[in-house]
Amino acid sequence: MLTVITTCRLNDVDPKAWLANVLARIADHPVTRLNELLPWQWKRASPATVMLAA
């Protein structure tokens, strides 16, 4: 879990927002597109909602 949180922070992604969104989406997400759920890819999809508070 620490690795996931650190990866989110290194990519300026809010770990709680990312995890909540990914857990809600992963069951219906195509396995061939799982890379879209990685923090740095996920950030590009919705940048306004994922930035860490400064």
mmCIF file with all atom_site columns, C-alpha atoms in Angstrom, residues 4-44:
data_model
loop_
_atom_site.group_PDB
_atom_site.id
_atom_site.type_symbol
_atom_site.label_atom_id
_atom_site.label_alt_id
_atom_site.label_comp_id
_atom_site.label_asym_id
_atom_site.label_entity_id
_atom_site.label_seq_id
_atom_site.pdbx_PDB_ins_code
_atom_site.Cartn_x
_atom_site.Cartn_y
_atom_site.Cartn_z
_atom_site.occupancy
_atom_site.B_iso_or_equiv
_atom_site.pdbx_formal_charge
_atom_site.auth_seq_id
_atom_site.auth_comp_id
_atom_site.auth_asym_id
_atom_site.auth_atom_id
_atom_site.pdbx_PDB_model_num
ATOM 1  C CA . VAL A 1 4  ? 0.874   2.892  -4.252  1.00 0.00 ? 4  VAL A CA 1
ATOM 2  C CA . ILE A 1 5  ? 0.543   5.967  -2.037  1.00 0.00 ? 5  ILE A CA 1
ATOM 3  C CA . THR A 1 6  ? 4.110   7.041  -2.782  1.00 0.00 ? 6  THR A CA 1
ATOM 4  C CA . THR A 1 7  ? 3.589   6.549  -6.511  1.00 0.00 ? 7  THR A CA 1
ATOM 5  C CA . CYS A 1 8  ? 0.496   8.746  -6.357  1.00 0.00 ? 8  CYS A CA 1
ATOM 6  C CA . ARG A 1 9  ? 2.341   11.457 -4.468  1.00 0.00 ? 9  ARG A CA 1
ATOM 7  C CA . LEU A 1 10 ? 5.290   11.371 -6.865  1.00 0.00 ? 10 LEU A CA 1
ATOM 8  C CA . ASN A 1 11 ? 2.811   11.975 -9.687  1.00 0.00 ? 11 ASN A CA 1
ATOM 9  C CA . ASP A 1 12 ? 0.916   14.761 -7.858  1.00 0.00 ? 12 ASP A CA 1
ATOM 10 C CA . VAL A 1 13 ? -2.181  12.592 -7.488  1.00 0.00 ? 13 VAL A CA 1
ATOM 11 C CA . ASP A 1 14 ? -4.346  12.519 -4.372  1.00 0.00 ? 14 ASP A CA 1
ATOM 12 C CA . PRO A 1 15 ? -4.016  8.890  -3.189  1.00 0.00 ? 15 PRO A CA 1
ATOM 13 C CA . LYS A 1 16 ? -7.486  8.819  -1.607  1.00 0.00 ? 16 LYS A CA 1
ATOM 14 C CA . ALA A 1 17 ? -9.195  10.174 -4.724  1.00 0.00 ? 17 ALA A CA 1
ATOM 15 C CA . TRP A 1 18 ? -7.254  7.803  -6.966  1.00 0.00 ? 18 TRP A CA 1
ATOM 16 C CA . LEU A 1 19 ? -7.966  4.728  -4.855  1.00 0.00 ? 19 LEU A CA 1
ATOM 17 C CA . ALA A 1 20 ? -11.669 5.531  -4.473  1.00 0.00 ? 20 ALA A CA 1
ATOM 18 C CA . ASN A 1 21 ? -12.043 6.040  -8.206  1.00 0.00 ? 21 ASN A CA 1
ATOM 19 C CA . VAL A 1 22 ? -10.038 2.972  -9.195  1.00 0.00 ? 22 VAL A CA 1
ATOM 20 C CA . LEU A 1 23 ? -11.893 0.699  -6.772  1.00 0.00 ? 23 LEU A CA 1
ATOM 21 C CA . ALA A 1 24 ? -15.207 1.925  -8.172  1.00 0.00 ? 24 ALA A CA 1
ATOM 22 C CA . ARG A 1 25 ? -14.119 1.352  -11.784 1.00 0.00 ? 25 ARG A CA 1
ATOM 23 C CA . ILE A 1 26 ? -11.862 -1.696 -11.767 1.00 0.00 ? 26 ILE A CA 1
ATOM 24 C CA . ALA A 1 27 ? -14.574 -4.388 -11.813 1.00 0.00 ? 27 ALA A CA 1
ATOM 25 C CA . ASP A 1 28 ? -16.001 -3.112 -15.113 1.00 0.00 ? 28 ASP A CA 1
ATOM 26 C CA . HIS A 1 29 ? -12.749 -1.895 -16.636 1.00 0.00 ? 29 HIS A CA 1
ATOM 27 C CA . PRO A 1 30 ? -11.384 -3.943 -19.564 1.00 0.00 ? 30 PRO A CA 1
ATOM 28 C CA . VAL A 1 31 ? -8.314  -5.929 -18.578 1.00 0.00 ? 31 VAL A CA 1
ATOM 29 C CA . THR A 1 32 ? -6.560  -4.817 -21.756 1.00 0.00 ? 32 THR A CA 1
ATOM 30 C CA . ARG A 1 33 ? -6.791  -1.196 -20.569 1.00 0.00 ? 33 ARG A CA 1
ATOM 31 C CA . LEU A 1 34 ? -5.696  -1.542 -16.939 1.00 0.00 ? 34 LEU A CA 1
ATOM 32 C CA . ASN A 1 35 ? -2.757  0.769  -17.634 1.00 0.00 ? 35 ASN A CA 1
ATOM 33 C CA . GLU A 1 36 ? -5.308  3.626  -17.759 1.00 0.00 ? 36 GLU A CA 1
ATOM 34 C CA . LEU A 1 37 ? -5.803  3.184  -14.017 1.00 0.00 ? 37 LEU A CA 1
ATOM 35 C CA . LEU A 1 38 ? -2.152  3.774  -13.147 1.00 0.00 ? 38 LEU A CA 1
ATOM 36 C CA . PRO A 1 39 ? -1.745  7.067  -11.263 1.00 0.00 ? 39 PRO A CA 1
ATOM 37 C CA . TRP A 1 40 ? 0.171   8.895  -14.016 1.00 0.00 ? 40 TRP A CA 1
ATOM 38 C CA . GLN A 1 41 ? -2.339  7.815  -16.676 1.00 0.00 ? 41 GLN A CA 1
ATOM 39 C CA . TRP A 1 42 ? -5.340  8.415  -14.429 1.00 0.00 ? 42 TRP A CA 1
ATOM 40 C CA . LYS A 1 43 ? -4.103  11.945 -13.751 1.00 0.00 ? 43 LYS A CA 1
ATOM 41 C CA . ARG A 1 44 ? -4.211  12.802 -17.464 1.00 0.00 ? 44 ARG A CA 1
#
